[in-house]
Amino acid sequence: MTSAAASPRQAKVELRNVSLRYFGREGETEALGGISFSVTEGEFVSIIGQSGCGKSTLLSLIAGILAPTSGTILLDGKPVRGPDRRVGYMLQQDYLFEWRTILENTVLGAQIQGVAAGAARERAAMLLTRYGLARFMDHLPRQLSGGMRQRVALARTLCTDPDVVLLDEPFSALDSQTRIAIADEIADILRREGKTAILVTHDIAEAIGMADRVIVLSRRPGQVKSMHQVAFPSAGPARPSPMQARTASEFNGYFNRLWQELEVHVEG
Ligand code: ADP
Ligand code: MG
C-alpha cells in the first residue's frame, strides 16, 4: 500500500475504527462500535440506519464536536481535534433565530468564525440571491415557508465556504413534496460547488436519489453493515437529479436491496 500522504487520491474524510460511548446518569451507551470508511473529495455519500443507531453521533464526530472514545477521524489526512472551518454542518431543524433577519441569520456562522462583517454580508447576499431569496433578505424567518427556511440554512452553512458539508436529516421537518423539491435543489447546489457531502437520513429513497454511495449502518452500536455504489446509466451520462433518479430503471433494485439491509420491522 502507498502512504496516504503520497497518494493523489487521499481521502477527504476518513474514519478508522471509530467508537463512541456516552457516559450518562443511566449508565453507558455504546452508540458507535468501530466504524471505518472514507469519503473522497467531491463525493456525495448518504448514510442510512434506523433511529438511534448513531447517525447524528457520527456527524458530530466528523464535525469535531465530539471526540471518539477510540479510533481516529482524519480530515485531509490529519486527525480532527475539534471543530474546523473546512467542515460545515446543516442540522435537522433549521435553527434560524426568529428575531434576526434572513441576511443576519445567514452571516451568523461566518461571523462566529471571525470573517470580516462586510465580506460575510457580501457573500451571504450573493448566496441568498443565487438561491432565489434576494427579496427576503430583510424578512424574518417566520415570514418564509419551510423549504425557503432550509435554503437559508444551506446558505448559512455555505457562507463559511466549507469543503465538507454534513447534513443531518435536513428535510425531515418538511412535507413530502417540498422535501423532494428541496432535496433536488440542495443536491444540485452541492454538486455544482464541488462540495464533499455526507447526508444522514432514514429515508431510503432520499439516500439513493442524492448520493454516489450509500452506507448502511447496523442497529446500535452502529457499525458499517454494507456500502452500495449508486449509478443510473439508464438516465444518461450525467448524474440525474434525486427526482429523476426515482424514475430511473435502476432505482427499485437499489431500494429493495437497501430496504432488506435496513431490516425494517414494525414494532408492537
Ligand atoms: P440517530 O441519529 O441514529 O437517531 P444518535 O446518534 O442520536 O442516533 O444516538 C445514538 C444513541 O446514543 C441513542 O441510543 C441515543 O439515545 C444515545 N445518545 C445520543 N446522545 C446522547 C447523549 N448526549 N448522552 C447519552 N446518550 C446519547
Ligand atoms: Mg439523529
PDB file of C-alpha atoms and ligand atoms in Angstrom:
ATOM      1  CA  MET A   1       0.000   0.000   0.000  1.00  0.00           C
ATOM      2  CA  THR A   2       1.224   3.507  -0.738  1.00  0.00           C
ATOM      3  CA  SER A   3       1.279   6.013   2.093  1.00  0.00           C
ATOM      4  CA  ALA A   4      -1.790   8.219   2.374  1.00  0.00           C
ATOM      5  CA  ALA A   5       0.245  11.428   2.172  1.00  0.00           C
ATOM      6  CA  ALA A   6       1.803  10.479  -1.141  1.00  0.00           C
ATOM      7  CA  SER A   7      -1.447   9.343  -2.728  1.00  0.00           C
ATOM      8  CA  PRO A   8      -3.163  11.821  -5.058  1.00  0.00           C
ATOM      9  CA  ARG A   9      -6.472  10.223  -4.105  1.00  0.00           C
ATOM     10  CA  GLN A  10      -6.134  10.826  -0.395  1.00  0.00           C
ATOM     11  CA  ALA A  11      -9.493  10.651   1.305  1.00  0.00           C
ATOM     12  CA  LYS A  12     -11.134  13.938   2.199  1.00  0.00           C
ATOM     13  CA  VAL A  13     -12.664  12.356   5.304  1.00  0.00           C
ATOM     14  CA  GLU A  14     -11.576   9.068   6.786  1.00  0.00           C
ATOM     15  CA  LEU A  15     -12.808   7.170   9.836  1.00  0.00           C
ATOM     16  CA  ARG A  16     -10.600   4.457  11.248  1.00  0.00           C
ATOM     17  CA  ASN A  17     -12.235   2.090  13.686  1.00  0.00           C
ATOM     18  CA  VAL A  18     -14.181   4.855  15.414  1.00  0.00           C
ATOM     19  CA  SER A  19     -16.175   4.012  18.545  1.00  0.00           C
ATOM     20  CA  LEU A  20     -18.175   6.226  20.798  1.00  0.00           C
ATOM     21  CA  ARG A  21     -19.622   5.553  24.227  1.00  0.00           C
ATOM     22  CA  TYR A  22     -21.809   8.036  26.048  1.00  0.00           C
ATOM     23  CA  PHE A  23     -21.477   8.044  29.824  1.00  0.00           C
ATOM     24  CA  GLY A  24     -24.641   9.283  31.460  1.00  0.00           C
ATOM     25  CA  ARG A  25     -26.551   9.034  34.727  1.00  0.00           C
ATOM     26  CA  GLU A  26     -28.365   5.990  33.371  1.00  0.00           C
ATOM     27  CA  GLY A  27     -25.073   4.294  32.607  1.00  0.00           C
ATOM     28  CA  GLU A  28     -23.171   3.739  29.421  1.00  0.00           C
ATOM     29  CA  THR A  29     -24.492   3.768  25.879  1.00  0.00           C
ATOM     30  CA  GLU A  30     -22.335   2.345  23.151  1.00  0.00           C
ATOM     31  CA  ALA A  31     -23.513   4.480  20.243  1.00  0.00           C
ATOM     32  CA  LEU A  32     -20.937   3.520  17.619  1.00  0.00           C
ATOM     33  CA  GLY A  33     -18.941   0.322  17.643  1.00  0.00           C
ATOM     34  CA  GLY A  34     -15.905   0.507  15.373  1.00  0.00           C
ATOM     35  CA  ILE A  35     -16.723   2.388  12.183  1.00  0.00           C
ATOM     36  CA  SER A  36     -14.339   2.637   9.239  1.00  0.00           C
ATOM     37  CA  PHE A  37     -14.964   4.256   5.869  1.00  0.00           C
ATOM     38  CA  SER A  38     -13.600   7.067   3.778  1.00  0.00           C
ATOM     39  CA  VAL A  39     -15.087   9.711   1.534  1.00  0.00           C
ATOM     40  CA  THR A  40     -13.216  11.131  -1.442  1.00  0.00           C
ATOM     41  CA  GLU A  41     -13.187  14.779  -2.405  1.00  0.00           C
ATOM     42  CA  GLY A  42     -16.371  15.837  -4.183  1.00  0.00           C
ATOM     43  CA  GLU A  43     -18.149  12.595  -3.356  1.00  0.00           C
ATOM     44  CA  PHE A  44     -21.736  12.569  -2.064  1.00  0.00           C
ATOM     45  CA  VAL A  45     -22.297   9.834   0.489  1.00  0.00           C
ATOM     46  CA  SER A  46     -25.591   9.007   2.193  1.00  0.00           C
ATOM     47  CA  ILE A  47     -25.634   7.174   5.498  1.00  0.00           C
ATOM     48  CA  ILE A  48     -28.803   5.344   6.429  1.00  0.00           C
ATOM     49  CA  GLY A  49     -29.750   3.489   9.544  1.00  0.00           C
ATOM     50  CA  GLN A  50     -32.593   3.182  11.955  1.00  0.00           C
ATOM     51  CA  SER A  51     -33.413   5.780  14.563  1.00  0.00           C
ATOM     52  CA  GLY A  52     -30.946   5.596  17.451  1.00  0.00           C
ATOM     53  CA  CYS A  53     -28.201   3.737  15.574  1.00  0.00           C
ATOM     54  CA  GLY A  54     -25.751   6.598  15.989  1.00  0.00           C
ATOM     55  CA  LYS A  55     -26.104   8.650  12.784  1.00  0.00           C
ATOM     56  CA  SER A  56     -26.143  12.071  14.457  1.00  0.00           C
ATOM     57  CA  THR A  57     -23.327  10.948  16.743  1.00  0.00           C
ATOM     58  CA  LEU A  58     -21.288  10.039  13.673  1.00  0.00           C
ATOM     59  CA  LEU A  59     -21.723  13.501  12.147  1.00  0.00           C
ATOM     60  CA  SER A  60     -20.874  15.207  15.446  1.00  0.00           C
ATOM     61  CA  LEU A  61     -17.637  13.218  15.486  1.00  0.00           C
ATOM     62  CA  ILE A  62     -16.737  14.229  11.927  1.00  0.00           C
ATOM     63  CA  ALA A  63     -17.596  17.844  12.809  1.00  0.00           C
ATOM     64  CA  GLY A  64     -15.201  17.656  15.761  1.00  0.00           C
ATOM     65  CA  ILE A  65     -17.959  18.469  18.255  1.00  0.00           C
ATOM     66  CA  LEU A  66     -17.491  15.086  19.956  1.00  0.00           C
ATOM     67  CA  ALA A  67     -14.242  13.179  20.373  1.00  0.00           C
ATOM     68  CA  PRO A  68     -14.252   9.421  19.702  1.00  0.00           C
ATOM     69  CA  THR A  69     -13.808   7.027  22.610  1.00  0.00           C
ATOM     70  CA  SER A  70     -11.382   5.148  20.391  1.00  0.00           C
ATOM     71  CA  GLY A  71     -10.281   5.287  16.786  1.00  0.00           C
ATOM     72  CA  THR A  72      -9.302   8.195  14.573  1.00  0.00           C
ATOM     73  CA  ILE A  73     -11.054  10.632  12.273  1.00  0.00           C
ATOM     74  CA  LEU A  74      -8.942  12.243   9.567  1.00  0.00           C
ATOM     75  CA  LEU A  75      -9.680  15.329   7.529  1.00  0.00           C
ATOM     76  CA  ASP A  76      -7.323  15.755   4.566  1.00  0.00           C
ATOM     77  CA  GLY A  77      -5.168  13.079   6.175  1.00  0.00           C
ATOM     78  CA  LYS A  78      -4.810  14.844   9.552  1.00  0.00           C
ATOM     79  CA  PRO A  79      -6.597  13.930  12.788  1.00  0.00           C
ATOM     80  CA  VAL A  80      -9.641  16.027  13.663  1.00  0.00           C
ATOM     81  CA  ARG A  81      -9.053  17.705  17.039  1.00  0.00           C
ATOM     82  CA  GLY A  82     -12.098  19.968  17.246  1.00  0.00           C
ATOM     83  CA  PRO A  83     -14.461  21.998  15.085  1.00  0.00           C
ATOM     84  CA  ASP A  84     -12.802  23.014  11.832  1.00  0.00           C
ATOM     85  CA  ARG A  85     -13.604  25.631   9.212  1.00  0.00           C
ATOM     86  CA  ARG A  86     -13.346  23.079   6.448  1.00  0.00           C
ATOM     87  CA  VAL A  87     -16.477  21.346   7.750  1.00  0.00           C
ATOM     88  CA  GLY A  88     -19.992  22.805   7.643  1.00  0.00           C
ATOM     89  CA  TYR A  89     -22.937  21.276   9.470  1.00  0.00           C
ATOM     90  CA  MET A  90     -26.592  21.501   8.460  1.00  0.00           C
ATOM     91  CA  LEU A  91     -28.986  20.220  11.070  1.00  0.00           C
ATOM     92  CA  GLN A  92     -32.400  18.625  11.293  1.00  0.00           C
ATOM     93  CA  GLN A  93     -34.056  21.842  12.400  1.00  0.00           C
ATOM     94  CA  ASP A  94     -33.004  24.959  10.612  1.00  0.00           C
ATOM     95  CA  TYR A  95     -32.205  26.776  13.900  1.00  0.00           C
ATOM     96  CA  LEU A  96     -32.862  30.200  12.452  1.00  0.00           C
ATOM     97  CA  PHE A  97     -33.060  32.943  15.046  1.00  0.00           C
ATOM     98  CA  GLU A  98     -36.547  34.366  14.794  1.00  0.00           C
ATOM     99  CA  TRP A  99     -35.506  37.894  15.778  1.00  0.00           C
ATOM    100  CA  ARG A 100     -32.739  38.123  13.180  1.00  0.00           C
ATOM    101  CA  THR A 101     -33.400  38.867   9.534  1.00  0.00           C
ATOM    102  CA  ILE A 102     -32.620  36.275   6.859  1.00  0.00           C
ATOM    103  CA  LEU A 103     -29.404  38.087   5.960  1.00  0.00           C
ATOM    104  CA  GLU A 104     -28.362  38.322   9.621  1.00  0.00           C
ATOM    105  CA  ASN A 105     -29.085  34.623  10.083  1.00  0.00           C
ATOM    106  CA  THR A 106     -27.046  33.749   7.003  1.00  0.00           C
ATOM    107  CA  VAL A 107     -23.910  35.593   8.155  1.00  0.00           C
ATOM    108  CA  LEU A 108     -24.036  34.075  11.635  1.00  0.00           C
ATOM    109  CA  GLY A 109     -21.613  31.180  11.113  1.00  0.00           C
ATOM    110  CA  ALA A 110     -19.133  33.329   9.229  1.00  0.00           C
ATOM    111  CA  GLN A 111     -19.320  35.953  11.996  1.00  0.00           C
ATOM    112  CA  ILE A 112     -18.602  33.343  14.647  1.00  0.00           C
ATOM    113  CA  GLN A 113     -15.558  32.286  12.640  1.00  0.00           C
ATOM    114  CA  GLY A 114     -14.313  35.868  12.613  1.00  0.00           C
ATOM    115  CA  VAL A 115     -14.871  36.646   8.929  1.00  0.00           C
ATOM    116  CA  ALA A 116     -14.968  40.456   8.468  1.00  0.00           C
ATOM    117  CA  ALA A 117     -18.570  41.671   8.660  1.00  0.00           C
ATOM    118  CA  GLY A 118     -18.562  43.345   5.228  1.00  0.00           C
ATOM    119  CA  ALA A 119     -17.150  40.305   3.458  1.00  0.00           C
ATOM    120  CA  ALA A 120     -19.540  37.956   5.247  1.00  0.00           C
ATOM    121  CA  ARG A 121     -22.569  40.068   4.320  1.00  0.00           C
ATOM    122  CA  GLU A 122     -21.447  40.266   0.719  1.00  0.00           C
ATOM    123  CA  ARG A 123     -21.055  36.513   0.427  1.00  0.00           C
ATOM    124  CA  ALA A 124     -24.340  35.879   2.255  1.00  0.00           C
ATOM    125  CA  ALA A 125     -26.190  38.237  -0.083  1.00  0.00           C
ATOM    126  CA  MET A 126     -24.611  36.530  -3.105  1.00  0.00           C
ATOM    127  CA  LEU A 127     -25.686  33.070  -1.898  1.00  0.00           C
ATOM    128  CA  LEU A 128     -29.219  34.171  -0.984  1.00  0.00           C
ATOM    129  CA  THR A 129     -29.575  35.739  -4.429  1.00  0.00           C
ATOM    130  CA  ARG A 130     -28.318  32.580  -6.079  1.00  0.00           C
ATOM    131  CA  TYR A 131     -30.879  30.515  -4.133  1.00  0.00           C
ATOM    132  CA  GLY A 132     -33.767  32.778  -5.127  1.00  0.00           C
ATOM    133  CA  LEU A 133     -34.058  34.541  -1.772  1.00  0.00           C
ATOM    134  CA  ALA A 134     -32.850  38.033  -2.691  1.00  0.00           C
ATOM    135  CA  ARG A 135     -36.269  39.547  -1.959  1.00  0.00           C
ATOM    136  CA  PHE A 136     -36.380  38.018   1.503  1.00  0.00           C
ATOM    137  CA  MET A 137     -33.050  39.189   2.915  1.00  0.00           C
ATOM    138  CA  ASP A 138     -34.700  41.690   5.244  1.00  0.00           C
ATOM    139  CA  HIS A 139     -37.577  39.392   6.190  1.00  0.00           C
ATOM    140  CA  LEU A 140     -37.821  37.440   9.420  1.00  0.00           C
ATOM    141  CA  PRO A 141     -37.707  33.620   9.357  1.00  0.00           C
ATOM    142  CA  ARG A 142     -41.400  33.261  10.266  1.00  0.00           C
ATOM    143  CA  GLN A 143     -42.306  35.010   7.006  1.00  0.00           C
ATOM    144  CA  LEU A 144     -40.736  32.172   4.986  1.00  0.00           C
ATOM    145  CA  SER A 145     -42.001  28.694   4.076  1.00  0.00           C
ATOM    146  CA  GLY A 146     -40.275  25.570   5.411  1.00  0.00           C
ATOM    147  CA  GLY A 147     -38.488  24.956   2.112  1.00  0.00           C
ATOM    148  CA  MET A 148     -37.220  28.526   1.975  1.00  0.00           C
ATOM    149  CA  ARG A 149     -36.004  28.302   5.556  1.00  0.00           C
ATOM    150  CA  GLN A 150     -33.980  25.222   4.656  1.00  0.00           C
ATOM    151  CA  ARG A 151     -32.431  27.093   1.736  1.00  0.00           C
ATOM    152  CA  VAL A 152     -31.442  29.846   4.193  1.00  0.00           C
ATOM    153  CA  ALA A 153     -29.920  27.197   6.462  1.00  0.00           C
ATOM    154  CA  LEU A 154     -27.927  25.916   3.476  1.00  0.00           C
ATOM    155  CA  ALA A 155     -26.787  29.442   2.581  1.00  0.00           C
ATOM    156  CA  ARG A 156     -25.652  29.913   6.187  1.00  0.00           C
ATOM    157  CA  THR A 157     -23.725  26.625   6.055  1.00  0.00           C
ATOM    158  CA  LEU A 158     -22.080  27.513   2.732  1.00  0.00           C
ATOM    159  CA  CYS A 159     -21.368  31.112   3.774  1.00  0.00           C
ATOM    160  CA  THR A 160     -18.204  29.926   5.540  1.00  0.00           C
ATOM    161  CA  ASP A 161     -17.201  28.088   2.322  1.00  0.00           C
ATOM    162  CA  PRO A 162     -16.573  24.661   3.860  1.00  0.00           C
ATOM    163  CA  ASP A 163     -15.098  21.832   1.754  1.00  0.00           C
ATOM    164  CA  VAL A 164     -17.199  19.218   3.504  1.00  0.00           C
ATOM    165  CA  VAL A 165     -20.913  19.617   4.215  1.00  0.00           C
ATOM    166  CA  LEU A 166     -22.586  17.378   6.786  1.00  0.00           C
ATOM    167  CA  LEU A 167     -26.367  17.138   6.577  1.00  0.00           C
ATOM    168  CA  ASP A 168     -28.322  15.581   9.436  1.00  0.00           C
ATOM    169  CA  GLU A 169     -31.810  14.664   8.175  1.00  0.00           C
ATOM    170  CA  PRO A 170     -32.093  18.203   6.847  1.00  0.00           C
ATOM    171  CA  PHE A 171     -35.507  17.717   5.256  1.00  0.00           C
ATOM    172  CA  SER A 172     -37.336  15.820   7.967  1.00  0.00           C
ATOM    173  CA  ALA A 173     -39.419  18.804   9.075  1.00  0.00           C
ATOM    174  CA  LEU A 174     -40.742  19.408   5.538  1.00  0.00           C
ATOM    175  CA  ASP A 175     -43.852  17.999   3.886  1.00  0.00           C
ATOM    176  CA  SER A 176     -43.135  15.305   1.323  1.00  0.00           C
ATOM    177  CA  GLN A 177     -43.465  17.407  -1.856  1.00  0.00           C
ATOM    178  CA  THR A 178     -41.331  20.254  -0.541  1.00  0.00           C
ATOM    179  CA  ARG A 179     -38.911  17.658   0.697  1.00  0.00           C
ATOM    180  CA  ILE A 180     -38.333  16.186  -2.754  1.00  0.00           C
ATOM    181  CA  ALA A 181     -38.041  19.607  -4.399  1.00  0.00           C
ATOM    182  CA  ILE A 182     -35.594  20.956  -1.831  1.00  0.00           C
ATOM    183  CA  ALA A 183     -33.526  17.759  -1.939  1.00  0.00           C
ATOM    184  CA  ASP A 184     -33.183  18.313  -5.693  1.00  0.00           C
ATOM    185  CA  GLU A 185     -32.048  21.881  -5.205  1.00  0.00           C
ATOM    186  CA  ILE A 186     -29.614  21.128  -2.435  1.00  0.00           C
ATOM    187  CA  ALA A 187     -28.056  18.154  -4.239  1.00  0.00           C
ATOM    188  CA  ASP A 188     -27.617  20.351  -7.300  1.00  0.00           C
ATOM    189  CA  ILE A 189     -26.011  23.188  -5.333  1.00  0.00           C
ATOM    190  CA  LEU A 190     -23.606  20.890  -3.501  1.00  0.00           C
ATOM    191  CA  ARG A 191     -22.541  19.126  -6.696  1.00  0.00           C
ATOM    192  CA  ARG A 192     -22.099  22.326  -8.668  1.00  0.00           C
ATOM    193  CA  GLU A 193     -19.965  23.804  -5.920  1.00  0.00           C
ATOM    194  CA  GLY A 194     -17.856  20.650  -5.772  1.00  0.00           C
ATOM    195  CA  LYS A 195     -18.523  20.031  -2.079  1.00  0.00           C
ATOM    196  CA  THR A 196     -17.877  16.740  -0.387  1.00  0.00           C
ATOM    197  CA  ALA A 197     -21.205  15.850   1.224  1.00  0.00           C
ATOM    198  CA  ILE A 198     -22.275  13.387   3.887  1.00  0.00           C
ATOM    199  CA  LEU A 199     -26.038  13.102   4.285  1.00  0.00           C
ATOM    200  CA  VAL A 200     -27.597  11.212   7.156  1.00  0.00           C
ATOM    201  CA  THR A 201     -31.183  10.103   6.670  1.00  0.00           C
ATOM    202  CA  HIS A 202     -33.570   7.298   7.450  1.00  0.00           C
ATOM    203  CA  ASP A 203     -35.309   7.846   4.103  1.00  0.00           C
ATOM    204  CA  ILE A 204     -34.071   5.204   1.654  1.00  0.00           C
ATOM    205  CA  ALA A 205     -35.328   6.965  -1.495  1.00  0.00           C
ATOM    206  CA  GLU A 206     -33.686  10.218  -0.463  1.00  0.00           C
ATOM    207  CA  ALA A 207     -30.407   8.422   0.280  1.00  0.00           C
ATOM    208  CA  ILE A 208     -30.362   6.761  -3.153  1.00  0.00           C
ATOM    209  CA  GLY A 209     -31.530   9.840  -5.035  1.00  0.00           C
ATOM    210  CA  MET A 210     -28.864  12.158  -3.673  1.00  0.00           C
ATOM    211  CA  ALA A 211     -25.759  10.029  -3.307  1.00  0.00           C
ATOM    212  CA  ASP A 212     -22.903   8.455  -5.224  1.00  0.00           C
ATOM    213  CA  ARG A 213     -22.672   5.847  -2.496  1.00  0.00           C
ATOM    214  CA  VAL A 214     -24.937   4.678   0.318  1.00  0.00           C
ATOM    215  CA  ILE A 215     -23.526   3.362   3.589  1.00  0.00           C
ATOM    216  CA  VAL A 216     -25.879   1.269   5.725  1.00  0.00           C
ATOM    217  CA  LEU A 217     -25.379   1.268   9.478  1.00  0.00           C
ATOM    218  CA  SER A 218     -26.463  -1.606  11.689  1.00  0.00           C
ATOM    219  CA  ARG A 219     -28.590  -1.116  14.769  1.00  0.00           C
ATOM    220  CA  ARG A 220     -26.879   0.333  17.853  1.00  0.00           C
ATOM    221  CA  PRO A 221     -23.970   0.171  18.395  1.00  0.00           C
ATOM    222  CA  GLY A 222     -23.736   1.430  14.841  1.00  0.00           C
ATOM    223  CA  GLN A 223     -21.340  -0.378  12.560  1.00  0.00           C
ATOM    224  CA  VAL A 224     -20.962  -0.303   8.804  1.00  0.00           C
ATOM    225  CA  LYS A 225     -23.208  -3.069   7.569  1.00  0.00           C
ATOM    226  CA  SER A 226     -22.719  -2.547   3.848  1.00  0.00           C
ATOM    227  CA  MET A 227     -21.828   0.022   1.192  1.00  0.00           C
ATOM    228  CA  HIS A 228     -23.532   0.437  -2.171  1.00  0.00           C
ATOM    229  CA  GLN A 229     -22.212   2.383  -5.127  1.00  0.00           C
ATOM    230  CA  VAL A 230     -25.162   4.114  -6.801  1.00  0.00           C
ATOM    231  CA  ALA A 231     -25.252   4.829 -10.546  1.00  0.00           C
ATOM    232  CA  PHE A 232     -28.007   5.399 -13.104  1.00  0.00           C
ATOM    233  CA  PRO A 233     -26.554   4.581 -16.543  1.00  0.00           C
ATOM    234  CA  SER A 234     -30.066   4.300 -17.998  1.00  0.00           C
ATOM    235  CA  ALA A 235     -30.639   8.001 -17.271  1.00  0.00           C
ATOM    236  CA  GLY A 236     -27.704   9.101 -19.439  1.00  0.00           C
ATOM    237  CA  PRO A 237     -24.123  10.149 -18.787  1.00  0.00           C
ATOM    238  CA  ALA A 238     -24.903  12.935 -16.282  1.00  0.00           C
ATOM    239  CA  ARG A 239     -25.992  12.132 -12.752  1.00  0.00           C
ATOM    240  CA  PRO A 240     -29.786  12.508 -12.670  1.00  0.00           C
ATOM    241  CA  SER A 241     -31.331  14.758 -10.035  1.00  0.00           C
ATOM    242  CA  PRO A 242     -32.841  12.998  -6.990  1.00  0.00           C
ATOM    243  CA  MET A 243     -36.274  13.443  -8.559  1.00  0.00           C
ATOM    244  CA  GLN A 244     -35.201  11.986 -11.938  1.00  0.00           C
ATOM    245  CA  ALA A 245     -33.376   9.170 -10.167  1.00  0.00           C
ATOM    246  CA  ARG A 246     -36.695   7.987  -8.719  1.00  0.00           C
ATOM    247  CA  THR A 247     -37.956   7.150 -12.209  1.00  0.00           C
ATOM    248  CA  ALA A 248     -34.706   5.561 -13.474  1.00  0.00           C
ATOM    249  CA  SER A 249     -34.889   1.808 -14.078  1.00  0.00           C
ATOM    250  CA  GLU A 250     -32.099   1.099 -11.546  1.00  0.00           C
ATOM    251  CA  PHE A 251     -33.920   2.798  -8.682  1.00  0.00           C
ATOM    252  CA  ASN A 252     -36.165  -0.038  -7.497  1.00  0.00           C
ATOM    253  CA  GLY A 253     -33.291  -2.501  -7.377  1.00  0.00           C
ATOM    254  CA  TYR A 254     -31.347  -0.228  -5.022  1.00  0.00           C
ATOM    255  CA  PHE A 255     -34.453   0.485  -2.986  1.00  0.00           C
ATOM    256  CA  ASN A 256     -35.296  -3.179  -2.445  1.00  0.00           C
ATOM    257  CA  ARG A 257     -31.746  -4.097  -1.524  1.00  0.00           C
ATOM    258  CA  LEU A 258     -31.438  -1.274   0.991  1.00  0.00           C
ATOM    259  CA  TRP A 259     -34.862  -1.984   2.434  1.00  0.00           C
ATOM    260  CA  GLN A 260     -33.748  -5.550   3.168  1.00  0.00           C
ATOM    261  CA  GLU A 261     -30.433  -4.375   4.586  1.00  0.00           C
ATOM    262  CA  LEU A 262     -32.178  -1.995   6.955  1.00  0.00           C
ATOM    263  CA  GLU A 263     -34.300  -4.822   8.380  1.00  0.00           C
ATOM    264  CA  VAL A 264     -37.251  -2.561   8.892  1.00  0.00           C
ATOM    265  CA  HIS A 265     -39.688  -4.087  11.363  1.00  0.00           C
ATOM    266  CA  VAL A 266     -42.902  -2.625  12.609  1.00  0.00           C
ATOM    267  CA  GLU A 267     -42.716  -2.938  16.365  1.00  0.00           C
ATOM    268  CA  GLY A 268     -45.613  -3.958  18.549  1.00  0.00           C
TER     269      GLY A 268
HETATM  270  P1  ADP B   1     -29.560   8.611  15.422  1.00  0.00           P
HETATM  271  O1  ADP B   1     -29.139   9.958  14.955  1.00  0.00           O
HETATM  272  O2  ADP B   1     -29.167   7.500  14.505  1.00  0.00           O
HETATM  273  O3  ADP B   1     -31.025   8.541  15.734  1.00  0.00           O
HETATM  274  P2  ADP B   1     -27.974   9.258  17.779  1.00  0.00           P
HETATM  275  O4  ADP B   1     -26.587   9.408  17.289  1.00  0.00           O
HETATM  276  O5  ADP B   1     -28.734  10.487  18.066  1.00  0.00           O
HETATM  277  O6  ADP B   1     -28.780   8.290  16.794  1.00  0.00           O
HETATM  278  O7  ADP B   1     -27.943   8.398  19.126  1.00  0.00           O
HETATM  279  C1  ADP B   1     -27.344   7.106  19.221  1.00  0.00           C
HETATM  280  C2  ADP B   1     -27.579   6.534  20.607  1.00  0.00           C
HETATM  281  O8  ADP B   1     -26.871   7.292  21.575  1.00  0.00           O
HETATM  282  C3  ADP B   1     -29.037   6.559  21.042  1.00  0.00           C
HETATM  283  O9  ADP B   1     -29.295   5.417  21.787  1.00  0.00           O
HETATM  284  C4  ADP B   1     -29.140   7.791  21.898  1.00  0.00           C
HETATM  285  O10 ADP B   1     -30.156   7.662  22.866  1.00  0.00           O
HETATM  286  C5  ADP B   1     -27.775   7.844  22.533  1.00  0.00           C
HETATM  287  N1  ADP B   1     -27.348   9.219  22.812  1.00  0.00           N
HETATM  288  C6  ADP B   1     -27.296  10.246  21.925  1.00  0.00           C
HETATM  289  N2  ADP B   1     -26.815  11.367  22.504  1.00  0.00           N
HETATM  290  C7  ADP B   1     -26.556  11.045  23.797  1.00  0.00           C
HETATM  291  C8  ADP B   1     -26.032  11.763  24.919  1.00  0.00           C
HETATM  292  N3  ADP B   1     -25.673  13.043  24.814  1.00  0.00           N
HETATM  293  N4  ADP B   1     -25.918  11.087  26.089  1.00  0.00           N
HETATM  294  C9  ADP B   1     -26.265   9.784  26.204  1.00  0.00           C
HETATM  295  N5  ADP B   1     -26.753   9.043  25.191  1.00  0.00           N
HETATM  296  C10 ADP B   1     -26.909   9.662  23.999  1.00  0.00           C
HETATM  297 MG    MG B   2     -30.238  11.706  14.532  1.00  0.00          MG
END
